[in-house]
Coordinates of C-alpha atoms and ligand atoms in Angstrom, one line a residue:
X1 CA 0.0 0.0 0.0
X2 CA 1.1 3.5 -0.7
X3 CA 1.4 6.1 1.4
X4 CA 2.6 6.8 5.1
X5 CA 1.5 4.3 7.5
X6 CA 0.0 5.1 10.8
X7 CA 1.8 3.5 13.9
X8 CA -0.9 0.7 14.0
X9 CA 0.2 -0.2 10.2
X10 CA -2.6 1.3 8.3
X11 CA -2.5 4.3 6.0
X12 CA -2.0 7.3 7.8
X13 CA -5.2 9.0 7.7
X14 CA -5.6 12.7 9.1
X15 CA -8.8 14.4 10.3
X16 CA -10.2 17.5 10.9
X17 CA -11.6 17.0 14.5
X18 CA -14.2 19.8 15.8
X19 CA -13.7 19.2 19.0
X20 CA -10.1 19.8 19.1
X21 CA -10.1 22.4 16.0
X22 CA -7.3 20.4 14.6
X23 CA -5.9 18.2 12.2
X24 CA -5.2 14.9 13.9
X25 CA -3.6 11.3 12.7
X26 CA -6.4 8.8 13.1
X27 CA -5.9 6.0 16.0
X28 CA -8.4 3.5 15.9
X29 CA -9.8 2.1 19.0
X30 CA -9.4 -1.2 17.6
X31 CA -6.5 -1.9 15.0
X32 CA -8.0 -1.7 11.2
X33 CA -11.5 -1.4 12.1
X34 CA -13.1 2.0 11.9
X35 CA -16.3 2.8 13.6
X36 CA -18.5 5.8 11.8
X37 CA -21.7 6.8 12.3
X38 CA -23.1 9.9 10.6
X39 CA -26.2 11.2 11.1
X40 CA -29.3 10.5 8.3
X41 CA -31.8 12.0 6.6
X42 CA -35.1 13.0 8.1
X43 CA -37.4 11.8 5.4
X44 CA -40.3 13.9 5.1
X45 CA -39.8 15.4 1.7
X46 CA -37.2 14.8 -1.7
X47 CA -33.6 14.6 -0.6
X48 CA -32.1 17.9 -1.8
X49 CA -28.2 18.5 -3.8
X50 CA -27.2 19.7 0.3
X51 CA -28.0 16.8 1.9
X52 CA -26.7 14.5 -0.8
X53 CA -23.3 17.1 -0.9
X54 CA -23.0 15.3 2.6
X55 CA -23.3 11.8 1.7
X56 CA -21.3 11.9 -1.3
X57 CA -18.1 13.6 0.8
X58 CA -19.2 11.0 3.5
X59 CA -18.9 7.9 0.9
X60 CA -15.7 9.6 -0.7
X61 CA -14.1 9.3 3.3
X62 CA -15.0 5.6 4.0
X63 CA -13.6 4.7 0.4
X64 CA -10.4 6.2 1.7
X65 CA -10.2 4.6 4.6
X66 CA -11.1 1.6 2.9
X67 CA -8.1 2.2 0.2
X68 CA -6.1 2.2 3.3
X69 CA -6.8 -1.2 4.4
X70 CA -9.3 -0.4 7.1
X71 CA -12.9 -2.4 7.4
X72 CA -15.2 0.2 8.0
X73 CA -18.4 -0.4 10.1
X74 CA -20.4 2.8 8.9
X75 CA -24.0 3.1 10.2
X76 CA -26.3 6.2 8.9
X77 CA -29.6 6.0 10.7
X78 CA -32.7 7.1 8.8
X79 CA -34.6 9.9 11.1
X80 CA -38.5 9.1 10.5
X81 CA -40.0 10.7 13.7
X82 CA -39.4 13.1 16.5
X83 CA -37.5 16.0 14.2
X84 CA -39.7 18.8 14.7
X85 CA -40.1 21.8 13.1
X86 CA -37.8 23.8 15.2
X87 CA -34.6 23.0 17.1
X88 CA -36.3 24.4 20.3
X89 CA -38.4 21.3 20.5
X90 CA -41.2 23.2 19.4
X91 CA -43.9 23.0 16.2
X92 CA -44.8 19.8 14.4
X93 CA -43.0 16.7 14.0
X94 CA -41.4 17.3 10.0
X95 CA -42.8 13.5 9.0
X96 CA -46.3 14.1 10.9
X97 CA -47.1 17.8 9.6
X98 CA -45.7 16.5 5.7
X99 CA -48.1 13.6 6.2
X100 CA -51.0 15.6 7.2
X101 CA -50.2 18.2 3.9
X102 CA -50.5 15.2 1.1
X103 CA -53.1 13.6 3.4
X104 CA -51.1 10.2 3.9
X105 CA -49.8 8.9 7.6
X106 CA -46.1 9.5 8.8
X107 CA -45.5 6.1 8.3
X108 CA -46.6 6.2 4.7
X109 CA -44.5 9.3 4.3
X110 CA -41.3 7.9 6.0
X111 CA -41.6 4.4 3.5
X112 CA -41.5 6.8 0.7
X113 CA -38.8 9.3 1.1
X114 CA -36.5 6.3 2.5
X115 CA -37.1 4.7 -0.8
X116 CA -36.2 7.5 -2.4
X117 CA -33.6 8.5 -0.4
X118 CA -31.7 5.2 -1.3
X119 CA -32.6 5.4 -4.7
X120 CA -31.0 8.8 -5.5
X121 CA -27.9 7.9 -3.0
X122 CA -27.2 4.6 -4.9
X123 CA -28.1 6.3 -8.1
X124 CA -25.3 8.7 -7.3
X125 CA -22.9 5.6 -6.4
X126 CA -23.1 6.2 -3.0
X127 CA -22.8 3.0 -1.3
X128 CA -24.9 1.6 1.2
X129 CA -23.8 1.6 4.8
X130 CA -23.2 -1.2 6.6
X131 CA -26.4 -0.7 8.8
X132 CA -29.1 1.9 7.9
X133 CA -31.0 1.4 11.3
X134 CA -34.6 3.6 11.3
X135 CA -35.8 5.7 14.7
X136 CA -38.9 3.9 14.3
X137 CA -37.4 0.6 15.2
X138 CA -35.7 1.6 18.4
X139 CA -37.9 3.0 20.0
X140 CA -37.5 0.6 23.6
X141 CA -33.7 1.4 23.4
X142 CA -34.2 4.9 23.2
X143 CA -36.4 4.6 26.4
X144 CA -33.8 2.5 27.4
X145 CA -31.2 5.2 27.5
X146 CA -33.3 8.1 29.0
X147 CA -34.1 5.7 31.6
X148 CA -30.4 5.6 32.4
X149 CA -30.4 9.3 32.3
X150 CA -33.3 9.3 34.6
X151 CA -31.6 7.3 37.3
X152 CA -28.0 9.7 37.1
X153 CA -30.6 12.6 37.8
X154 CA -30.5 14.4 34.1
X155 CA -33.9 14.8 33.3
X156 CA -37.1 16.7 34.6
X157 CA -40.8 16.8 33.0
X158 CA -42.8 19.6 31.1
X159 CA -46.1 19.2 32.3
X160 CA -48.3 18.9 29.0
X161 CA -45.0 18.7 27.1
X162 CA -42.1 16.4 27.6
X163 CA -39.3 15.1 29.6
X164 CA -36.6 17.1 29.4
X165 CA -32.6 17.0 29.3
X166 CA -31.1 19.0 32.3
X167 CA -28.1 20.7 30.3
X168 CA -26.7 22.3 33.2
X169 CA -26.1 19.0 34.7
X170 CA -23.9 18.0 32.5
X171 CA -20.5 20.0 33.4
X172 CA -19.3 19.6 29.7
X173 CA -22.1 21.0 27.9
X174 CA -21.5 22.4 24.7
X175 CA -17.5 21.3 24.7
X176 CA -18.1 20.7 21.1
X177 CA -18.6 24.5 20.5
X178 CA -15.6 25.3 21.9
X179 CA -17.7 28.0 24.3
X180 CA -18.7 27.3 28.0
X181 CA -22.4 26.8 29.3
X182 CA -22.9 30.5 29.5
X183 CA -21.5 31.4 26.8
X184 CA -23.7 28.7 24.5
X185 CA -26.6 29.8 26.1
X186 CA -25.9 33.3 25.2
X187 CA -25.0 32.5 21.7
X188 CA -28.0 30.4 21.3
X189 CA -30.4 33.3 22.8
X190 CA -28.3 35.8 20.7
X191 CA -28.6 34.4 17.3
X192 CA -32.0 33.4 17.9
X193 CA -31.2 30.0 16.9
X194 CA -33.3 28.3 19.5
X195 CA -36.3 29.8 20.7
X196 CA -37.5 30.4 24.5
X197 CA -39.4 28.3 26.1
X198 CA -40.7 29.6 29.5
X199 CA -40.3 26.3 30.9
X200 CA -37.4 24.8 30.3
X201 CA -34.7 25.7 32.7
X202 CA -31.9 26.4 30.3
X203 CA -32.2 27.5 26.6
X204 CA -30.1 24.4 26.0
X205 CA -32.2 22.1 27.3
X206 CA -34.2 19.5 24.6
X207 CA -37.0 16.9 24.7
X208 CA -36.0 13.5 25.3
X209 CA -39.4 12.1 25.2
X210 CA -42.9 14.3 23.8
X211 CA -45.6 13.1 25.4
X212 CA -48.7 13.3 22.6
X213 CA -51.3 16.1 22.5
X214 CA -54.1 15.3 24.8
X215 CA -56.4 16.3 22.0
X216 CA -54.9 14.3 18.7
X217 CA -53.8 11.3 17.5
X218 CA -50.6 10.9 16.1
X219 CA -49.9 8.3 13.7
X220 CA -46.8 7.9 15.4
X221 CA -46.2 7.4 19.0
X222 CA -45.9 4.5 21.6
X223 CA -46.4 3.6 25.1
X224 CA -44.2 4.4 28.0
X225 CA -43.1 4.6 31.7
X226 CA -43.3 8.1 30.7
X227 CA -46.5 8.6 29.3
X228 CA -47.6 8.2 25.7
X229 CA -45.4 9.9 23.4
X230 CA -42.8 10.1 20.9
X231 CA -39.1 10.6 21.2
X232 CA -37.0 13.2 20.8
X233 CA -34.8 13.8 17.8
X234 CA -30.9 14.0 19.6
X235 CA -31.8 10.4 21.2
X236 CA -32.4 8.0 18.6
X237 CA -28.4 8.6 17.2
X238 CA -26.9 8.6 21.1
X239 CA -29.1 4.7 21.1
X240 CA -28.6 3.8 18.0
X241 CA -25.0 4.5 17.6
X242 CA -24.4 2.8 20.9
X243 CA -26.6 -0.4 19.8
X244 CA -24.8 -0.9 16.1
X245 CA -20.9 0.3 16.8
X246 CA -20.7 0.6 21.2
X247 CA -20.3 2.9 24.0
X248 CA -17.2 4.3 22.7
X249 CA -17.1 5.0 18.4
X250 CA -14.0 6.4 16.3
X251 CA -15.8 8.7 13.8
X252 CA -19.1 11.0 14.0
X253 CA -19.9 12.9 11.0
X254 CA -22.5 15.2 10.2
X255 CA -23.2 18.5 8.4
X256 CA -22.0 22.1 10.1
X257 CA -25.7 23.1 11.4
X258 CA -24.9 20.1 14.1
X259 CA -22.2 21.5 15.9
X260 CA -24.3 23.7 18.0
X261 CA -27.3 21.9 19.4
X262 CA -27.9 18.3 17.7
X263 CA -24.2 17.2 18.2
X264 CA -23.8 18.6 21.6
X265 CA -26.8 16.9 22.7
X266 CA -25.7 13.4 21.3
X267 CA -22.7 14.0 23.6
X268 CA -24.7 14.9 26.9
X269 CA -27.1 12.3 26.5
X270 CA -24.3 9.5 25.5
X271 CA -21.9 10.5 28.3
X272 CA -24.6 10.9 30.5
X273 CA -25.7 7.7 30.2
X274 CA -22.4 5.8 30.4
X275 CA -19.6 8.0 32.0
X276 CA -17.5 7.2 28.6
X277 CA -16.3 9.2 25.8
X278 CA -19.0 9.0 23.1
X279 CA -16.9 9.8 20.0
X280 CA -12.8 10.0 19.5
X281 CA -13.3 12.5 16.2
X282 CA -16.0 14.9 15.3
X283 CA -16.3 15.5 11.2
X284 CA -18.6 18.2 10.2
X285 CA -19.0 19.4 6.6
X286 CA -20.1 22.7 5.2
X287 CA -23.0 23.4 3.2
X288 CA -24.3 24.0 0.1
X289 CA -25.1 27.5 -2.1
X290 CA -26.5 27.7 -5.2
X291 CA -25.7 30.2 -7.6
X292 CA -23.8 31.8 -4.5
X293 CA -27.6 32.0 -2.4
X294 CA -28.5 29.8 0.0
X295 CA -30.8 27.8 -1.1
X296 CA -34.1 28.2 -0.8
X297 CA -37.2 27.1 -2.0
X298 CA -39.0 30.9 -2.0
X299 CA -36.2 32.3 -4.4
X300 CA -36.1 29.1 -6.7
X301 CA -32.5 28.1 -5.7
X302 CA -33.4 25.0 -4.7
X303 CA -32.8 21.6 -6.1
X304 CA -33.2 17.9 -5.5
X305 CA -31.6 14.9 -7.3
X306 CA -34.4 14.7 -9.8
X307 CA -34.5 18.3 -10.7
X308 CA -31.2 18.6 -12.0
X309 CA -31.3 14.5 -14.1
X310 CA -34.3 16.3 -15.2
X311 CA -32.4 19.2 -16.8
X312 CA -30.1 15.9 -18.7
X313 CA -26.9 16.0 -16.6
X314 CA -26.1 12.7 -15.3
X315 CA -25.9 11.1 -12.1
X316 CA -21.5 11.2 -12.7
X317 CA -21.8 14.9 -13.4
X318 CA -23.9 15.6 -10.4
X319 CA -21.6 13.1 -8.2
X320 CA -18.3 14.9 -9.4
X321 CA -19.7 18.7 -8.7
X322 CA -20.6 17.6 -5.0
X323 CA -17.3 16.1 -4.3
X324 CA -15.1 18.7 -6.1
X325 CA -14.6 21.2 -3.4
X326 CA -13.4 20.3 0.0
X327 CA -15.9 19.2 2.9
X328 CA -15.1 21.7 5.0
X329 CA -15.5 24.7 2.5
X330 CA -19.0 25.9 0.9
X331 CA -19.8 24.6 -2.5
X332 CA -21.8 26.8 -4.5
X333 CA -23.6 24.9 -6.8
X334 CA -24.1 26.3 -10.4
X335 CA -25.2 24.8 -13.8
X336 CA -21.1 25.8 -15.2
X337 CA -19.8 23.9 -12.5
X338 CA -22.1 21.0 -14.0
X339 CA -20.5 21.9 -17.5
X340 CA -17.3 21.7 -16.5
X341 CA -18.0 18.8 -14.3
X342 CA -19.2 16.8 -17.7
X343 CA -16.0 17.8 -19.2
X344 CA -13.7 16.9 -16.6
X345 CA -15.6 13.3 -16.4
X346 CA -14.7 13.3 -20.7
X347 CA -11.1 14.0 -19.8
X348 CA -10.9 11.0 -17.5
X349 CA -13.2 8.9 -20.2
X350 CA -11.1 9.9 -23.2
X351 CA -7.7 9.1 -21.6
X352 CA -8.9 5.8 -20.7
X353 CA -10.4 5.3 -24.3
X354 CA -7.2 6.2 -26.3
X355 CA -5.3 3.9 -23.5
X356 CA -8.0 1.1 -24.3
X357 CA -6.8 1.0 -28.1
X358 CA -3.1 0.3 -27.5
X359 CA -1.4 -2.8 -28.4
X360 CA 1.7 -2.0 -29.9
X361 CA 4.8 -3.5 -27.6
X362 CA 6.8 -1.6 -24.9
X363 CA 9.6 -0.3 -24.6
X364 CA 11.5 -0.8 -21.2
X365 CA 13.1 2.8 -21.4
X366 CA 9.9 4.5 -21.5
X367 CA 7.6 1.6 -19.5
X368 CA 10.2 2.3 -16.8
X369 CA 9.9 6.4 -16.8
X370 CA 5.8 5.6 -17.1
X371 CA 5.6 3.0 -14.2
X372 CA 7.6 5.6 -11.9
X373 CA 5.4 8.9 -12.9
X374 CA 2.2 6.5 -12.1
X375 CA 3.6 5.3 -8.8
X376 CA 4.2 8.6 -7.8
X377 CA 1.0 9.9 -8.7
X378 CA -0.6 7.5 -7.2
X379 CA 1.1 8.1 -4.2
X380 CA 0.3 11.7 -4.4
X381 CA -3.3 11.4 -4.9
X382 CA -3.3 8.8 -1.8
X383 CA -1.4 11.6 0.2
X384 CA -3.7 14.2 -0.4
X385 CA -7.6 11.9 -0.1
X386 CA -4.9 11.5 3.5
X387 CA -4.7 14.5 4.5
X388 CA -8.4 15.3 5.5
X389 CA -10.1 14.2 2.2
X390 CA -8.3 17.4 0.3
X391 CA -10.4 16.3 -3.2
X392 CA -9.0 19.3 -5.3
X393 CA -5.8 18.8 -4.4
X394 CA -6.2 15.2 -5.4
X395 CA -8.3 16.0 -8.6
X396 CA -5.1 18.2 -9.8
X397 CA -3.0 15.1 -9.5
X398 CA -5.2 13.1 -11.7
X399 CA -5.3 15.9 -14.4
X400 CA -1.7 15.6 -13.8
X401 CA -1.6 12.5 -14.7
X402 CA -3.6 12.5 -17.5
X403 CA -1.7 15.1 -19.5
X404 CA 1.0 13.4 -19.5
X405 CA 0.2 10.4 -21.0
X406 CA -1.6 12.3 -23.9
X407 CA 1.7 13.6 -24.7
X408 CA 3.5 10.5 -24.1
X409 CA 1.1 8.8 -26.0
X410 CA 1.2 11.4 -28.9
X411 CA 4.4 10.6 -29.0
X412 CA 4.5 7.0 -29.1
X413 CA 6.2 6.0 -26.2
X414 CA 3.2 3.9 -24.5
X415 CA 2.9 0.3 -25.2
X416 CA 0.4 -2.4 -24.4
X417 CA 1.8 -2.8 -20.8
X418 CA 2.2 0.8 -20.2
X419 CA -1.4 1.5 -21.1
X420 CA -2.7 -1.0 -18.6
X421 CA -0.9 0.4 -15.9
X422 CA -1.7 3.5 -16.7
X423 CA -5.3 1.9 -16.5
X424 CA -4.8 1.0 -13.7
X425 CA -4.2 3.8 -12.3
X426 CA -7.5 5.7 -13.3
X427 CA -9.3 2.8 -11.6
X428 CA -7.3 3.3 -8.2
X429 CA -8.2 7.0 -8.2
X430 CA -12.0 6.1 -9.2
X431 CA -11.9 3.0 -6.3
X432 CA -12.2 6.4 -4.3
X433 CA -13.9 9.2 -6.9
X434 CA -16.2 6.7 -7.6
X435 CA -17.1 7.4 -11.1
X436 CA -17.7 4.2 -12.0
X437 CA -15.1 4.7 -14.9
X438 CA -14.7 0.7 -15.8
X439 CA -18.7 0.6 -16.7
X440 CA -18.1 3.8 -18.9
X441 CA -15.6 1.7 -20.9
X442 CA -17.5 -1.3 -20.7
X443 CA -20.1 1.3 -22.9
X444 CA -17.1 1.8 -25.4
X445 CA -17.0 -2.2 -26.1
X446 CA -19.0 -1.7 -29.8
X447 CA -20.4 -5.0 -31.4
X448 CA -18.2 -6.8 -34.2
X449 CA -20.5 -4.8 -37.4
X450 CA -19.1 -1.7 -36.0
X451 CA -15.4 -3.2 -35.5
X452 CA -15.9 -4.3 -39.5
X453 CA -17.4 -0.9 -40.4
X454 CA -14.6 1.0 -39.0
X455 CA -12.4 -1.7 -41.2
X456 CA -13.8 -0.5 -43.9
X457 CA -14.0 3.3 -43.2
X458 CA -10.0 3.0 -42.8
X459 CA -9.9 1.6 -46.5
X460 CA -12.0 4.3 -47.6
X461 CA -10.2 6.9 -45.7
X462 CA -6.6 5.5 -47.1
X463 CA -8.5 6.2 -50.5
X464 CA -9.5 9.2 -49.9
X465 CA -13.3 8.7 -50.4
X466 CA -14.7 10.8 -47.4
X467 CA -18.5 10.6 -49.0
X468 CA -18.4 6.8 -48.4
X469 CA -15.7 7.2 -44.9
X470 CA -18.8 10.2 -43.5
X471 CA -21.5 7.3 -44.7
X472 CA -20.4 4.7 -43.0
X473 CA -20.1 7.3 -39.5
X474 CA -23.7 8.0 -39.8
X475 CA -24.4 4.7 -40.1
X476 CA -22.2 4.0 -37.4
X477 CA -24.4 6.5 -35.2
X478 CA -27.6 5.7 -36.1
X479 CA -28.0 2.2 -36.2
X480 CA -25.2 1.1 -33.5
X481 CA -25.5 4.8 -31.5
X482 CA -21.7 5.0 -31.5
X483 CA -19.7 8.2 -32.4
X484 CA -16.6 8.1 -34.8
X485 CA -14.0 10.4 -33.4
X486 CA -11.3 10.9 -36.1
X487 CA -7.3 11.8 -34.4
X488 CA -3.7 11.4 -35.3
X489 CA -3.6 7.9 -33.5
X490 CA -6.8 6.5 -35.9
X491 CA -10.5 6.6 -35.3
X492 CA -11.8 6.5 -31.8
X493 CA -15.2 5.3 -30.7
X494 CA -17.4 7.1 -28.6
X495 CA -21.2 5.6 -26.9
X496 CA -23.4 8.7 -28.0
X497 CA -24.7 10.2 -24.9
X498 CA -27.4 8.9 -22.8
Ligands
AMP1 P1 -31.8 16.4 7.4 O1 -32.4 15.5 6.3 O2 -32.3 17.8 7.5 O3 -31.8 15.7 8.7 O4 -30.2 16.5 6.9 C1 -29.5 15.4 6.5 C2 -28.0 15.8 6.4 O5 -27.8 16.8 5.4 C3 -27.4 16.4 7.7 O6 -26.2 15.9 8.0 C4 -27.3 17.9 7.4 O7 -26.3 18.5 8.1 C5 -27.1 17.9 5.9 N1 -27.5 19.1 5.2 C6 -28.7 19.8 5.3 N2 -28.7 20.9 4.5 C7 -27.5 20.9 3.9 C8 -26.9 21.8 2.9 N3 -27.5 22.9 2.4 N4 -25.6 21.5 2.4 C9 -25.0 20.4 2.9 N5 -25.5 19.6 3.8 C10 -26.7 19.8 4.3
ZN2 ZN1 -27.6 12.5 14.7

C-alpha cells in the first residue's frame, strides 16, 4: 500500500476533529477497524443536492479509509419521527405535519422518502452503509437510555410537554462548540437559533421524550413509563449509535448546522448515560449554495436529485460537482460547474479510451519512466484523499496524470503494458472518486459490425473517399448509437450520450 502508514500499520489517515479544531492522525480504538456513524436524513420530503453534498463527501471518506486497508463499520440511521419543526423542541413533527399536507400517515410518508432516499444515493454511487437502522425501530432502546439518564438525575418533565434533558447538569455542555455553558446559552439566545421556552430551565435544554397532545392522535407514537409519546430527535443517534458500533465509536460525521445543538446533545445524553467518551473524532461538513444564495425554495435556488437529471446532466456529473470542493469549504452549486464537471468526467473517459486502443509492444526505457510517474502519482493522490479528504488537491494530481500520457502517447512511447498500468491507475483513483469509470468503458466495447465498419472506413479513408468514410459514421451512429472520433492515433469510438 502506498502512502505513510499510521503506527498501527494502516495508511495514515488525518482528520479535521471539531472538538479539538485540529488536524489529527487517526488512532483506531481497535487496530483496522473504523467505527463511523453519521447522522441521516429525516425523510419527510425529496432529498435535496445539500444533503446529498453530505453523503457523497461522506462515501468519498469511507472509500479512503477503505483504500487504506481499514474495514469500515459505517451506520447512517434514517430519522423518521421526532425532528420537529424547530430546534427548540417546538412546532410539528417534520414526517407528521408532511403527512397531514399530502393527506397520507407519517409512516406512509417515511416508507416513501426512504425509498427515495436510497434510490438517488445509490443512483449517485453512494454506497450503502453497513447498517441503515430507522428511529422507528428503536424506540425501547431509546427509552432505554433516558431511563439511564433518569436514574443519574438528568432529566425533569414539562407538564403537558415532555421530559426534558437537564443541560446544566452536565458539566461539559457544549464542549463541542468550543464555548462554555454561559457562553452557548448566550450565543444560542443571541442568534436566535433556538427559541425560549418559559419552561425549560436552560435555553439548551431539549425533549428527550414528547408526550402526545391530549387532544390528537398521532400516527406515530408508543407507550411508555413516561407517558404516551414520541421521542425526541438527539436520542435516537446517542441509542442507536451505541446499539450498532458501542459505547465508545471512532468517527461522527454530520453537516455544520450540528455543531451547536444536535451534536452537543448526542454528547450529553451518551456520556450521561455511560460515563464514557462518546466519540474520538467529530467531522462536520459545510453546506451548500447555489448560484452563491442559499438555497431556498422561496427564491427558486433549490434543487433535488431529480430536478437537475431532469435538466439531462447525469448522475457522474452531479456526483463529481458535490465532491469537487473540500468538505469543510461551501460549494456553490451552479449549472457551469455542471458543465465543466461533464468535461472533466470526458477528460478522465477519453484518456482511458485512447489507453483502451493500445497494443503496440513496450519499450523498457519509457515503460520504466511511465511506471515511476504512475507510482508517484498515485502516491500523491493517496497523500492528499490522507490529508483530511483534500479532493481538489487530489483531482489536480489526476489531471496531472492525465496530461502526460496524452503527450507520451502522442508521441509514441506507451505500449500495451504501459497503457494497462496507466489503467490501472485511473481505476485506483476512481476506487475512491467513484465514477464508476470501468462501466463507462465497458459502454465503449462496440459489437463486431461496427469493429468491420470501421475496417472499412479506414480503406475508404486511405482512398481518400470521405463521401463513403462520412456514410459509414452516420451509419455507425444511427444504427449502432456510436460516435466516430477521427485523431492522429486513428478513429476512436465514442457511446453517443445517454
Ligand atoms: P436532514 O435531512 O435535514 O436531517 O439532513 C441530513 C443531512 O444533510 C445532515 O447531515 C445535514 O447536516 C445535511 N445538510 C442539510 N442541509 C444541507 C446543505 N444545504 N448543504 C450540505 N449539507 C446539508
Ligand atoms: Zn444525529
Amino acid at each position: 500500500m502506498p502512502g505513510n502508514r499510521s503506527t498501527n500499520g494502516y495508511g495514515a489517515v488525518r482528520i479535521f476533529n471539531t472538538m479539538s479544531r485540529k488536524t489529527e492522525t487517526l488512532k483506531t480504538l481497535k487496530e483496522g477497524l473504523v467505527k463511523i456513524y453519521c447522522c441521516g436524513p429525516t425523510v419527510y420530503e425529496s432529498p435535496h443536492i445539500g444533503n446529498m453534498r453530505t453523503y457523497v463527501w461522506q462515501d468519498i471518506f469511507r472509500r479512503t479509509l477503505e483504500l487504506n486497508g481499514y474495514e469500515v463499520l459505517h451506520v447512517r440511521n434514517i430519522t423518521d419521527v421526532g425532528h420537529l419543526k424547530s430546534d427548540a423542541d417546538t412546532g410539528e413533527d417534520k414526517l407528521q405535519e408532511s403527512a397531514n399536507r399530502r393527506h397520507s400517515t407519517a409512516w406512509d410518508i417515511a416508507r416513501m422518502y426512504t425509498e427515495e432516499f436510497f434510490d438517488y444515493s445509490r443512483m449517485l454511487n453512494i454506497r450503502d452503509p453497513s447498517v441503515s437502522p430507522r428511529a422507528t425501530d428503536h424506540i425501547n432502546e431509546m427509552l432505554a437510555l433516558i431511563k439511564k439518564l433518569d436514574d443519574n438525575g438528568y432529566i425533569y418533565e414539562i407538564r403537558n410537554d415532555g421530559i426534558y434533558y437537564d443541560t446544566s447538569k452536565f458539566k461539559e455542555y457544549g464542549k463541542l462548540t468550543g464555548m462554555n455553558f454561559a457562553q452557548l446559552n448566550n450565543y444560542l439566545i443571541g442568534g436566535a437559533r433556538v427559541e425560549l421556552s418559559k419552561d425549560k430551565r436552560n435555553i439548551t435544554d431539549f425533549a428527550l421524550w414528547k408526550f402526545s397532545p391530549v387532544d390528537e392522535k398521532r400516527d406515530m407514537e408508543w407507550d411508555s413509563e413516561y407517558g404516551i409519546g414520541f421521542p425526541g430527535w438527539h436520542i435516537e443517534c446517542s441509542a442507536m449509535s451505541m446499539k450498532y458500533l458501542g459505547e465508545t465509536i471512532d468517527i461522527h460525521c454530520g453537516g455544520v448546522d450540528h455543531i451547536y445543538i444536535h451534536h452537543p446533545n448526542e454528547i450529553a445524553q451518551s456520556e450521561g448515560a455511560t460515563g464514557k467518551k462518546f466519540v474520538n473524532y467529530w467531522m462536520h461538513g459545510e453546506f451548500i449554495l447555489v448560484e452563491n444564495k442559499k438555497m431556498s425554495k422561496s427564491k427558486g435556488s433549490f434543487y433535488t436529485v431529480a430536478d437537475i437529471l431532469k435538466k439531462g446532466f447525469g448522475w457522474r456529473e452531479i456526483r463529481y460537482l458535490l465532491f469537487s470542493a473540500h468538505y469543510r469549504s461551501q460549494l456553490n452549486f451552479t449549472f457551469r460547474g455542471l458543465e465543466s464537471a461533464k468535461a472533466s468526467i470526458s477528460r478522465m473517459h477519453d484518456i482511458m479510451r485512447r489507453l483502451n486502443g493500445i497494443n503496440e509492444p513496450d519499450d523498457n526505457a519509457e515503460l520504466k519512466k511511465l511506471r515511476a510517474f504512475v507510482n508517484s502519482h498515485k502516491n500523491e493522490f493517496l497523500k492528499y484523499m490522507n490529508n483530511d479528504i483534500m479532493v481538489p488537491e487530489a483531482l489536480r494530481v489526476v489531471f496531472d496524470l492525465i496530461s502526460y500520457i496524452n503527450k507520451q502517447i502522442e508521441e509514441g512511447r506507451i505500449g500495451k503494458t504501459g497503457s494497462e498500468e496507466a489503467i490501472g491507475a485511473m481505476l485506483f483513483f476512481d476506487s475512491v472518486l467513484g465514477l464508476n469509470l470501468a462501466e463507462l468503458m465497458e459502454e465503449d466495447e462496440a459489437p463486431q459490425e461496427v469493429i468491420e465498419l470501421l475496417d472499412k472506413r479506414d480503406i475508404a479513408r486511405a482512398k481518400r473517399d470521405y463521401a463513403l468514410a462520412d456514410e459509414i459514421r452516420n451509419t455507425i451512429l444511427d444504427k449502432y448509437g456510436f460516435i466516430v472520433e477521427d485523431s492522429k492515433d486513428g478513429q476512436h469510438l465514442k457511446k453517443a450520450s445517454r
